[in-house]
PDB file of C-alpha atoms in Angstrom:
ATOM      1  CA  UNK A 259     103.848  54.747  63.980  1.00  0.00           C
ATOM      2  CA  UNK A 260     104.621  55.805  67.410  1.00  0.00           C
ATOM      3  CA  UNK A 261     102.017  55.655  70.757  1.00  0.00           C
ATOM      4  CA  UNK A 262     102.630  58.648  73.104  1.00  0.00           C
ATOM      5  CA  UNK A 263     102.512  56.770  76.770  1.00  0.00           C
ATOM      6  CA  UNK A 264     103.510  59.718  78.901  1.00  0.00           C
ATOM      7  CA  UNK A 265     104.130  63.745  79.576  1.00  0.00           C
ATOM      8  CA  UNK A 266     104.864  64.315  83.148  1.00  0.00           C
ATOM      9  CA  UNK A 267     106.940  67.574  84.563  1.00  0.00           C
ATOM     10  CA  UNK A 268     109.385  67.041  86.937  1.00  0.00           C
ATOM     11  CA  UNK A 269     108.904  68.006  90.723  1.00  0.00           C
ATOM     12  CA  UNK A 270     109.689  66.989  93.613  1.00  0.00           C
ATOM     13  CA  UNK A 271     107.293  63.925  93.934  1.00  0.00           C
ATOM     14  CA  UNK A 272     109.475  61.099  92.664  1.00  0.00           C
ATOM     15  CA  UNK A 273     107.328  58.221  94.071  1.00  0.00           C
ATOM     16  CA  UNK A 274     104.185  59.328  92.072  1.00  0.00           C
ATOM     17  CA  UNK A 275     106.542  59.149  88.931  1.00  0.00           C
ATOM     18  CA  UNK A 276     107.821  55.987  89.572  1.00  0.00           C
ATOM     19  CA  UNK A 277     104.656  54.607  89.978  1.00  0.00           C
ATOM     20  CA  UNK A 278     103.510  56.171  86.569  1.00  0.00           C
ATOM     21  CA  UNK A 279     106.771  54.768  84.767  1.00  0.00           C
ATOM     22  CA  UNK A 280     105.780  51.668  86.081  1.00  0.00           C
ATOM     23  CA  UNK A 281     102.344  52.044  84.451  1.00  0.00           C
ATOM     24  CA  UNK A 282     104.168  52.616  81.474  1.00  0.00           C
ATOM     25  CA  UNK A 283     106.071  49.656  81.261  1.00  0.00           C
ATOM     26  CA  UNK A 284     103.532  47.769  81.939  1.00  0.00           C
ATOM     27  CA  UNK A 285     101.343  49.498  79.010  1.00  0.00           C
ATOM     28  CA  UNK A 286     104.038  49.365  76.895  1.00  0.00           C
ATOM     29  CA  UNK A 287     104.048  45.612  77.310  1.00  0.00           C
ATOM     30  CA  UNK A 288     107.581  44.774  79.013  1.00  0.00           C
ATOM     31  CA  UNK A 289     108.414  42.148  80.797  1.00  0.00           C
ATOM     32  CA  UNK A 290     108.248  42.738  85.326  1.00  0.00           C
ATOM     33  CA  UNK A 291     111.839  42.574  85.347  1.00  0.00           C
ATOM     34  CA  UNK A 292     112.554  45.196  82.248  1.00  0.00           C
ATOM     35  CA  UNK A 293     109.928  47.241  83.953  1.00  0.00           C
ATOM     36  CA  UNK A 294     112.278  47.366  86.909  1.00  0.00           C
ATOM     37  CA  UNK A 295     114.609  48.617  84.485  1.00  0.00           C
ATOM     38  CA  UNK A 296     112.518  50.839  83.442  1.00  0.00           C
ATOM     39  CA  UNK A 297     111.654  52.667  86.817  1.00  0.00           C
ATOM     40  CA  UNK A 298     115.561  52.592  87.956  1.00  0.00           C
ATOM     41  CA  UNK A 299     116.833  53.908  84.893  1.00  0.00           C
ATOM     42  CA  UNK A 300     114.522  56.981  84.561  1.00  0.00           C
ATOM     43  CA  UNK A 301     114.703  57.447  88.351  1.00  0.00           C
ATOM     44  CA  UNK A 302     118.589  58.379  88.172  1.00  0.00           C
ATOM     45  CA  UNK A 303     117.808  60.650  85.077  1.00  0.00           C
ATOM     46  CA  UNK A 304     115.319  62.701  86.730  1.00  0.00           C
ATOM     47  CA  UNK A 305     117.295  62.716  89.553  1.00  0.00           C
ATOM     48  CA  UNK A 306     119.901  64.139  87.368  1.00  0.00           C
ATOM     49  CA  UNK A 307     118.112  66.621  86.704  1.00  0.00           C
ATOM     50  CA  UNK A 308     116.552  67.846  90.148  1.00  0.00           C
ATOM     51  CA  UNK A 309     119.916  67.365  91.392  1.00  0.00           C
ATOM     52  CA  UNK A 310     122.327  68.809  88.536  1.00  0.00           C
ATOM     53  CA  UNK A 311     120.284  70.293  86.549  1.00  0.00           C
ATOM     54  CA  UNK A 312     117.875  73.038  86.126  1.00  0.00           C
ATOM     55  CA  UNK A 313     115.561  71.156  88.865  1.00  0.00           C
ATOM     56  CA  UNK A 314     112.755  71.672  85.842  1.00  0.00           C
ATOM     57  CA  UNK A 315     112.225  69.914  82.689  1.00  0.00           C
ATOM     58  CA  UNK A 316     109.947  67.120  81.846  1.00  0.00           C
ATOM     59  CA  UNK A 317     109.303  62.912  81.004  1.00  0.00           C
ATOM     60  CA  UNK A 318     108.124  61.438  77.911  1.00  0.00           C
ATOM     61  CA  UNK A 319     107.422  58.240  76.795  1.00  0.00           C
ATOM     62  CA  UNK A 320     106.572  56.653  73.912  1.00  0.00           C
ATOM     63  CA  UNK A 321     106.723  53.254  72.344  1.00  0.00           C
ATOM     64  CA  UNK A 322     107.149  51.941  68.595  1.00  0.00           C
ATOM     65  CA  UNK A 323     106.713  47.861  67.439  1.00  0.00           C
ATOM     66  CA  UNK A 324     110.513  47.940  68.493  1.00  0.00           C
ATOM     67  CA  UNK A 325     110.694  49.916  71.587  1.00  0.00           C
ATOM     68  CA  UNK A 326     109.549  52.000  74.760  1.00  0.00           C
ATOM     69  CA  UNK A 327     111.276  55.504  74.399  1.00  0.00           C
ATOM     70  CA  UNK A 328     111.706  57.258  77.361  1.00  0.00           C
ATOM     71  CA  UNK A 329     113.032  61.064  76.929  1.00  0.00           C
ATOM     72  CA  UNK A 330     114.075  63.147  79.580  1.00  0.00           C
ATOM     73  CA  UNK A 331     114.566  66.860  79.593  1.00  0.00           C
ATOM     74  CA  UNK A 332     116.481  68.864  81.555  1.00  0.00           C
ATOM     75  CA  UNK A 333     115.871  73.011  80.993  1.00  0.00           C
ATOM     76  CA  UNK A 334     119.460  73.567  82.456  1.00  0.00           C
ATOM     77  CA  UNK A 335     121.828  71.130  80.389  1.00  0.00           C
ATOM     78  CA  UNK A 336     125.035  68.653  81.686  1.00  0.00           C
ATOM     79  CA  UNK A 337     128.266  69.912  82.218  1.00  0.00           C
ATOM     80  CA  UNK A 338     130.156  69.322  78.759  1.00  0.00           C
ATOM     81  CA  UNK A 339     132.669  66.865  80.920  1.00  0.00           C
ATOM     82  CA  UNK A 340     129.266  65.022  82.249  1.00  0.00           C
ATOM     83  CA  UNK A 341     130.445  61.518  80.154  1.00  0.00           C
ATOM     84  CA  UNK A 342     128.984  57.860  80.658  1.00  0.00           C
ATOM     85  CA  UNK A 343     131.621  56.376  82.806  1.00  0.00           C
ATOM     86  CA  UNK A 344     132.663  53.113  81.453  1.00  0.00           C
ATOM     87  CA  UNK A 345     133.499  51.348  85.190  1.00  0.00           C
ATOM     88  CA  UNK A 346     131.239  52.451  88.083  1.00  0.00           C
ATOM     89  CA  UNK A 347     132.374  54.815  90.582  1.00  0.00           C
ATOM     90  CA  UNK A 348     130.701  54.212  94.171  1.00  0.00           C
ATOM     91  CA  UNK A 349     132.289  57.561  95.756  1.00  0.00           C
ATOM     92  CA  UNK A 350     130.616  59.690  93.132  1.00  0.00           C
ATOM     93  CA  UNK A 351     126.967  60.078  93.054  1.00  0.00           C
ATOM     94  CA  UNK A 352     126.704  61.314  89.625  1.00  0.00           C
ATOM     95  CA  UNK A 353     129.479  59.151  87.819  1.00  0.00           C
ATOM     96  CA  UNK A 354     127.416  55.797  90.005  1.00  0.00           C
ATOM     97  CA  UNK A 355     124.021  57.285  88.318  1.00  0.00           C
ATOM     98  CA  UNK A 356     124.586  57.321  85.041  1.00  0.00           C
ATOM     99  CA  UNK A 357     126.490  53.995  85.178  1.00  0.00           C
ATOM    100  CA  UNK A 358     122.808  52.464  86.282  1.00  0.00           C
ATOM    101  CA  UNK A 359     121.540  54.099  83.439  1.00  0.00           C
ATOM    102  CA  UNK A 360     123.248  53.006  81.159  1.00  0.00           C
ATOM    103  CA  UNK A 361     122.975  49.110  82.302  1.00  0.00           C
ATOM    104  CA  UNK A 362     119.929  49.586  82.811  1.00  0.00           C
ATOM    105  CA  UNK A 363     118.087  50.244  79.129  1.00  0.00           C
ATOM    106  CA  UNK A 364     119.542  49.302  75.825  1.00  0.00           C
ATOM    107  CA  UNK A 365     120.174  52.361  74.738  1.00  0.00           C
ATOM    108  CA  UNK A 366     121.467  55.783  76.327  1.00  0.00           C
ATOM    109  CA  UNK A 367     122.145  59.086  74.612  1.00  0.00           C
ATOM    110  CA  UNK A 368     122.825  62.205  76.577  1.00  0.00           C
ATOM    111  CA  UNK A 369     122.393  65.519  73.789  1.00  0.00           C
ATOM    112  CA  UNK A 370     123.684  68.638  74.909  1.00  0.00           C
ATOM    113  CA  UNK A 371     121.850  71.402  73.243  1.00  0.00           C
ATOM    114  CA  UNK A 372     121.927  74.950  74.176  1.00  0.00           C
ATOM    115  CA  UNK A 373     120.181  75.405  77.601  1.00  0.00           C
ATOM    116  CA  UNK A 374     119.318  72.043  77.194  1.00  0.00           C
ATOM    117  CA  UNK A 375     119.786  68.574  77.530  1.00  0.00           C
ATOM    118  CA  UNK A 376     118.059  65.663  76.545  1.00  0.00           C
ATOM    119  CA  UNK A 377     118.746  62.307  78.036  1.00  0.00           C
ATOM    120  CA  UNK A 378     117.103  59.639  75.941  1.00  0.00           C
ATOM    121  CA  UNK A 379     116.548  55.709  77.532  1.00  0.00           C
ATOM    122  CA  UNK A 380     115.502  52.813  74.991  1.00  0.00           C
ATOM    123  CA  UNK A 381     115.159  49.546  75.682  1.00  0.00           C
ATOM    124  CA  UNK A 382     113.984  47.242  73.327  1.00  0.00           C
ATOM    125  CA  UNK A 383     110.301  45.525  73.430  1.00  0.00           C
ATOM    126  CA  UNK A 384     111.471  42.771  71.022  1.00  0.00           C
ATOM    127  CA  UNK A 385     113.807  40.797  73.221  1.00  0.00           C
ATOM    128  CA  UNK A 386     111.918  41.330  76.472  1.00  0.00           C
ATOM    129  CA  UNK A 387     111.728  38.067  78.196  1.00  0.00           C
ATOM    130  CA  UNK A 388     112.315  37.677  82.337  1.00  0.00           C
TER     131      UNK A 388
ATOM    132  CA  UNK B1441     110.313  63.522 101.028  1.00  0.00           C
ATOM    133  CA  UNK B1442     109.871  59.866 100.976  1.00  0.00           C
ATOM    134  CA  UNK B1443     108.244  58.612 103.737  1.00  0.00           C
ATOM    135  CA  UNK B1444     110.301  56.011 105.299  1.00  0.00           C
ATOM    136  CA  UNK B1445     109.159  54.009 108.582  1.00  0.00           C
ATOM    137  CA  UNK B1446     112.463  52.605 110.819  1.00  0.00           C
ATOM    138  CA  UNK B1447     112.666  49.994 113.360  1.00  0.00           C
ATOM    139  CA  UNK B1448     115.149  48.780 115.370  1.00  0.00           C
ATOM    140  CA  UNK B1449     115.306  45.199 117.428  1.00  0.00           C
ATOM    141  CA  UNK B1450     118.543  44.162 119.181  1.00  0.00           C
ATOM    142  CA  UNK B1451     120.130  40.730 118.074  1.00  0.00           C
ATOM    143  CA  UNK B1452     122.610  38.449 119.913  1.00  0.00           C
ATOM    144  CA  UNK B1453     125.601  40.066 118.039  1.00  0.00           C
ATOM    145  CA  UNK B1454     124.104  42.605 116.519  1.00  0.00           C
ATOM    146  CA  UNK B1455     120.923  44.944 115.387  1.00  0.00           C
ATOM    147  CA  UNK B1456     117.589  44.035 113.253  1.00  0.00           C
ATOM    148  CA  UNK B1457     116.383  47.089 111.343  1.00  0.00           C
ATOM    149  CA  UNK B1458     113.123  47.100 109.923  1.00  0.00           C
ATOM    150  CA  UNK B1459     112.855  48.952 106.516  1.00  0.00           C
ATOM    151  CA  UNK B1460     109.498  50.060 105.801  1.00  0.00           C
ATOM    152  CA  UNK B1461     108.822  52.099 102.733  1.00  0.00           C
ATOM    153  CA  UNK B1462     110.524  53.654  99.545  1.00  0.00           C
ATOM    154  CA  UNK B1463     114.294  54.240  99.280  1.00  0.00           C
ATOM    155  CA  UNK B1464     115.835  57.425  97.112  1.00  0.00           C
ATOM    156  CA  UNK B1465     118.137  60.260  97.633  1.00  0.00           C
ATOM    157  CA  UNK B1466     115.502  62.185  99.349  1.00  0.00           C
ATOM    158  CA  UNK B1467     115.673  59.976 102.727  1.00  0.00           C
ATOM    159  CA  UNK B1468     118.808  57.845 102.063  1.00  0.00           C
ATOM    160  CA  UNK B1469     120.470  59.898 104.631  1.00  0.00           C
ATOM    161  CA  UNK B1470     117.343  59.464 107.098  1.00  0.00           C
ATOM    162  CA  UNK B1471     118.084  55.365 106.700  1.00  0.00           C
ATOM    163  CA  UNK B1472     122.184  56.098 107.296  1.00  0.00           C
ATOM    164  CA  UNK B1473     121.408  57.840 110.132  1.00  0.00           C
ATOM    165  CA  UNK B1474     119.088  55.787 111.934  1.00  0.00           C
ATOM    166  CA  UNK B1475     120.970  52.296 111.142  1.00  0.00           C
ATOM    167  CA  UNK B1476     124.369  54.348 112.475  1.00  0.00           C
ATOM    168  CA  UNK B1477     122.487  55.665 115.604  1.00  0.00           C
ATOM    169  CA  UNK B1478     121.522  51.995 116.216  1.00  0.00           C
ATOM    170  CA  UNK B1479     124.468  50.019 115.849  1.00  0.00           C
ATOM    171  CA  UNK B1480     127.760  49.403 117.528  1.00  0.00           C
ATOM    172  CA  UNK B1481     131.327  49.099 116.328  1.00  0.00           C
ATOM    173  CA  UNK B1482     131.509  44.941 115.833  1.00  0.00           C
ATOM    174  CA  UNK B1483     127.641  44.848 115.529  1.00  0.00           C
ATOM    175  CA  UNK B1484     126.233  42.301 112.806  1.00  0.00           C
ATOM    176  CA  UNK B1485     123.665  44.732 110.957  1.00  0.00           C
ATOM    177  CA  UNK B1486     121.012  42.869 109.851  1.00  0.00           C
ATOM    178  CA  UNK B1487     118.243  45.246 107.349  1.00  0.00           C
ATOM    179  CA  UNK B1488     114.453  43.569 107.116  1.00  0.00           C
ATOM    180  CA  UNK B1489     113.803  45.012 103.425  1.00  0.00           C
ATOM    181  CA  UNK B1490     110.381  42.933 102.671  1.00  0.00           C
ATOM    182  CA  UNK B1491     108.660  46.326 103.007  1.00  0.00           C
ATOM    183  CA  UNK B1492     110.844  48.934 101.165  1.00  0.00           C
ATOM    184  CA  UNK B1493     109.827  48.112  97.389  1.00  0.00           C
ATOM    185  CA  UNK B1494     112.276  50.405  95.873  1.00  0.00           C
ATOM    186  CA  UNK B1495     115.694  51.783  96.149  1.00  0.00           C
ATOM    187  CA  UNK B1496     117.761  53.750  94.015  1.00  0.00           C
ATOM    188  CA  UNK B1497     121.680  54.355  93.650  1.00  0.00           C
ATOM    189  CA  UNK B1498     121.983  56.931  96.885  1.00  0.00           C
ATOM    190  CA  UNK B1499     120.437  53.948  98.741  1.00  0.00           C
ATOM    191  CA  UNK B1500     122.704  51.186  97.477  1.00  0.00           C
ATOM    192  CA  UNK B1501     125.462  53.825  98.403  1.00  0.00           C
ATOM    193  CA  UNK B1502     124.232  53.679 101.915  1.00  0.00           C
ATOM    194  CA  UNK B1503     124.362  49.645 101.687  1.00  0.00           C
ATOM    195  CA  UNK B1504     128.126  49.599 100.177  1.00  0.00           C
ATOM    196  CA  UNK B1505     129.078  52.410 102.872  1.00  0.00           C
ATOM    197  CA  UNK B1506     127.259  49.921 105.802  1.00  0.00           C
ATOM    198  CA  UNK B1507     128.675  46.992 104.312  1.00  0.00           C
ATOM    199  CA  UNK B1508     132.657  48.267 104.482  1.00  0.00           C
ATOM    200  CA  UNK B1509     131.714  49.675 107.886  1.00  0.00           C
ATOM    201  CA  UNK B1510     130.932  46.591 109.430  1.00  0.00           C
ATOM    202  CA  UNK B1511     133.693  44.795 107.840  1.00  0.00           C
ATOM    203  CA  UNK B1512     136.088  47.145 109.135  1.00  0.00           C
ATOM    204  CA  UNK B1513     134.602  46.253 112.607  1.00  0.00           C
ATOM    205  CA  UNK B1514     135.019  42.570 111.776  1.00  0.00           C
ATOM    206  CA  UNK B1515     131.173  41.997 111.529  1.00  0.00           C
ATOM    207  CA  UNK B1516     128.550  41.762 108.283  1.00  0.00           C
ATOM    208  CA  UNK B1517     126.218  43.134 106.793  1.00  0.00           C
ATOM    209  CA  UNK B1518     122.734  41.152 105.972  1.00  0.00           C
ATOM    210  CA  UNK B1519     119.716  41.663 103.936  1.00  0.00           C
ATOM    211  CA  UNK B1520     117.016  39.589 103.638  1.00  0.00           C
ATOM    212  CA  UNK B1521     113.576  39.699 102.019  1.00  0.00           C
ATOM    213  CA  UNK B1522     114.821  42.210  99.250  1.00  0.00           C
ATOM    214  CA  UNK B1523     111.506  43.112  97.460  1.00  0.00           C
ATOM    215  CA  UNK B1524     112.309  42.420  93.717  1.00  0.00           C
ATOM    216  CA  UNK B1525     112.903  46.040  92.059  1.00  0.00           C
ATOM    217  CA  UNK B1526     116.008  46.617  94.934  1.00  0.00           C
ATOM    218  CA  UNK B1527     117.123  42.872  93.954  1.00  0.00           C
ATOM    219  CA  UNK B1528     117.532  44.270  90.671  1.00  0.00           C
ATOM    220  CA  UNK B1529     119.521  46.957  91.187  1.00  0.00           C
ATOM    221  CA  UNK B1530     121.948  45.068  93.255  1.00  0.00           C
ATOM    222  CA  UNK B1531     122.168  42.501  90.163  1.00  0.00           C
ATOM    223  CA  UNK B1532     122.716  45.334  87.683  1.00  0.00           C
ATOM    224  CA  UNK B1533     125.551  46.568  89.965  1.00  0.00           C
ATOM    225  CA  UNK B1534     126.773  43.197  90.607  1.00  0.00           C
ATOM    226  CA  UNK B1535     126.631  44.314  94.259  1.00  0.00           C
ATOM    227  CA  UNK B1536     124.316  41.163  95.067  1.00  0.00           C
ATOM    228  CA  UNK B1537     127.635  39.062  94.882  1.00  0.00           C
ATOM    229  CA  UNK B1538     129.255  41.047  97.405  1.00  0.00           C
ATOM    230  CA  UNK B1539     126.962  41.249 100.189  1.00  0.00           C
ATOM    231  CA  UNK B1540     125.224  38.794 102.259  1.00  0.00           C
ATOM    232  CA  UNK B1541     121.605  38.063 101.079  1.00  0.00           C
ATOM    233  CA  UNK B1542     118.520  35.933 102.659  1.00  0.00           C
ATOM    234  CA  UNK B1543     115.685  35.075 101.543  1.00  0.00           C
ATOM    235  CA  UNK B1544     113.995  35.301 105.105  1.00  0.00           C
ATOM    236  CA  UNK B1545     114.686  37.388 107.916  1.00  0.00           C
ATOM    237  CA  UNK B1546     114.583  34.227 109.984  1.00  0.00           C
ATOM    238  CA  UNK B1547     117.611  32.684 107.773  1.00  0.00           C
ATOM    239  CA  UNK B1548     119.522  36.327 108.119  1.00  0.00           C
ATOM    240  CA  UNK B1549     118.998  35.764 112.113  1.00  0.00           C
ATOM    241  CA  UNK B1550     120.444  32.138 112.005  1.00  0.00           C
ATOM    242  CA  UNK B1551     123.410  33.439 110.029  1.00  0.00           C
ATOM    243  CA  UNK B1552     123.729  36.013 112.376  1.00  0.00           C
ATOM    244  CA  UNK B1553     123.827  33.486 115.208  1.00  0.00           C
ATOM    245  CA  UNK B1554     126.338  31.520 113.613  1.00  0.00           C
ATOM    246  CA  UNK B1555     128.894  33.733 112.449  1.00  0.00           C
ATOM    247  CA  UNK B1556     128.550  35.558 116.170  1.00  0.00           C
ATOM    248  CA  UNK B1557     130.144  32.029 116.795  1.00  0.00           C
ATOM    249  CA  UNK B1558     132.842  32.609 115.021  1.00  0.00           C
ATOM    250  CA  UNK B1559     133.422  36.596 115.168  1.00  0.00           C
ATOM    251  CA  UNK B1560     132.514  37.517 118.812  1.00  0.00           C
ATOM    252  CA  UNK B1561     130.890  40.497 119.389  1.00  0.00           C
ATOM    253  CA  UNK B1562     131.766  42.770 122.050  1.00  0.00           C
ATOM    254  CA  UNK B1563     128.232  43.881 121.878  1.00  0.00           C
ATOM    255  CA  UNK B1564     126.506  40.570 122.526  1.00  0.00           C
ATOM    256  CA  UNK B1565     123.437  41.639 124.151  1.00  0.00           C
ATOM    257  CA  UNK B1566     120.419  39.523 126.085  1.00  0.00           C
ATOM    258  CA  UNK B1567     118.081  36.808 123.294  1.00  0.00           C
ATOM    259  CA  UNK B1568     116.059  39.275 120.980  1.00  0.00           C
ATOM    260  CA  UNK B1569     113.378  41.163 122.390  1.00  0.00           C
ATOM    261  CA  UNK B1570     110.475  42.436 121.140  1.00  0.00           C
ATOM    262  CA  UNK B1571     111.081  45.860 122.164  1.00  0.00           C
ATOM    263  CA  UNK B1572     111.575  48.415 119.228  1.00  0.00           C
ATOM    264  CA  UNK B1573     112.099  51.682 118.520  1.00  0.00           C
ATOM    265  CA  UNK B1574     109.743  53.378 115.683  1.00  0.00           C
ATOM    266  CA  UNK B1575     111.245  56.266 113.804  1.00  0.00           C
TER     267      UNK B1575
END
């Protein structure tokens, strides 16, 4: 059984998201510094997004007994070449962006659908100490 | 836009910049600017960050850019008083190990002092004033 935590569209008004993830987190019952995580990793997504993308889409969130679910979706879609770069790349905006993301939660997954993309953060509420 | 609130204060050696306020790609550029606008070739550049409780990767871009910049000048870059959601982006990056990091401003001043002993500055300027300049 899941909890919905959060719907939010994107726009331009990153800090009032932030501080909404951060609700979230907290909610959701993770730990200050895994909240951190939390903010920075969904951050560079929906930065992805305004930057990359279609500059619309949307945030949900939603937690399980195992995890907080964060799903981001972007109206426009990734290039098919947009990968998670194993090695960060400081010259690059993008490639550095989705390196965070990735060490930031436990889980990324980036799914390409027609006109669409959804970028999907996990990270786990069971091993969630500082 | 971010709002973002910059002051300067001139060091032996070097520049104080006061960060006050949020840190994304919306006014990353603003904080480039401003620090670039305020510092010399050979400057220390010493960023106050107890007030800017975020910062995301176009910010830590401006840090790694600043930090290689001064290096090339044969100076440093400091931080001190990194709030604790920055602190963790610099630990996910690993970045923390590469730059110079205080708890205090006052410890980031003394370091400043003492490496000014060993890299002189051709900047060195009058003991620290009071006098800023608000963005």
């Amino acid at each position: 059984m899941s909890k919905h935590l959060l719907h939010a569209p994107i726009d331009s008004d990153l800090e009032t998201l932030r501080a909404r993830l951060r609700a979230v987190g907290r909610q959701a019952g993770l730990a200050a510094r895994r909240v951190d995580d939390l903010v920075i990793a969904v951050h560079e997504a929906v930065l992805h997004v305004l930057d990359k993308g279609a500059g619309r889409g949307s945030v949900h969130a939603w937690q399980d007994h195992h995890s907080l679910t964060v799903q981001v979706i972007d109206e426009h879609g990734l290039p098919p070449e947009e990968s998670i770069p194993e090695q960060p790349s400081w010259s690059d905006a993008h490639s550095a962006r989705l390196w965070v993301m990735r060490q930031a939660c436990d889980e990324l997954n980036i799914d390409l659908r027609p006109g669409l993309t959804l970028v999907q953060l996990r990270l786990s509420l069971i091993d969630n100490h500082e | 836009m971010v709002g973002l609130i910059l002051e300067a204060r001139p060091l032996p050696g070097g520049v104080l910049i006061i960060v006050r306020g949020e840190v994304d790609a919306t006014n990353a550029h603003q904080l480039e600017t401003y620090i670039m606008n305020n510092c010399h070739p050979g400057d220390h550049v010493l960023l106050d960050l107890g007030a800017m409780p975020f910062m995301d990767c176009a910010g830590l871009m401006v840090l790694l850019r600043l930090h290689d910049y001064t290096q090339q000048h044969g100076a440093q870059l400091h931080l001190a008083s990194v709030q604790r959601t920055p602190m963790r982006l610099l630990e996910l990056t690993c970045v923390h190990w590469a730059l110079a990091i205080h708890q205090q401003v006052e410890q980031a001043i003394a370091a400043v002092a003492g490496s000014r002993d060993h890299l002189p500055s051709d900047h060195d300027g009058p003991e620290p004033d009071l006098q800023s300049g608000v963005n």
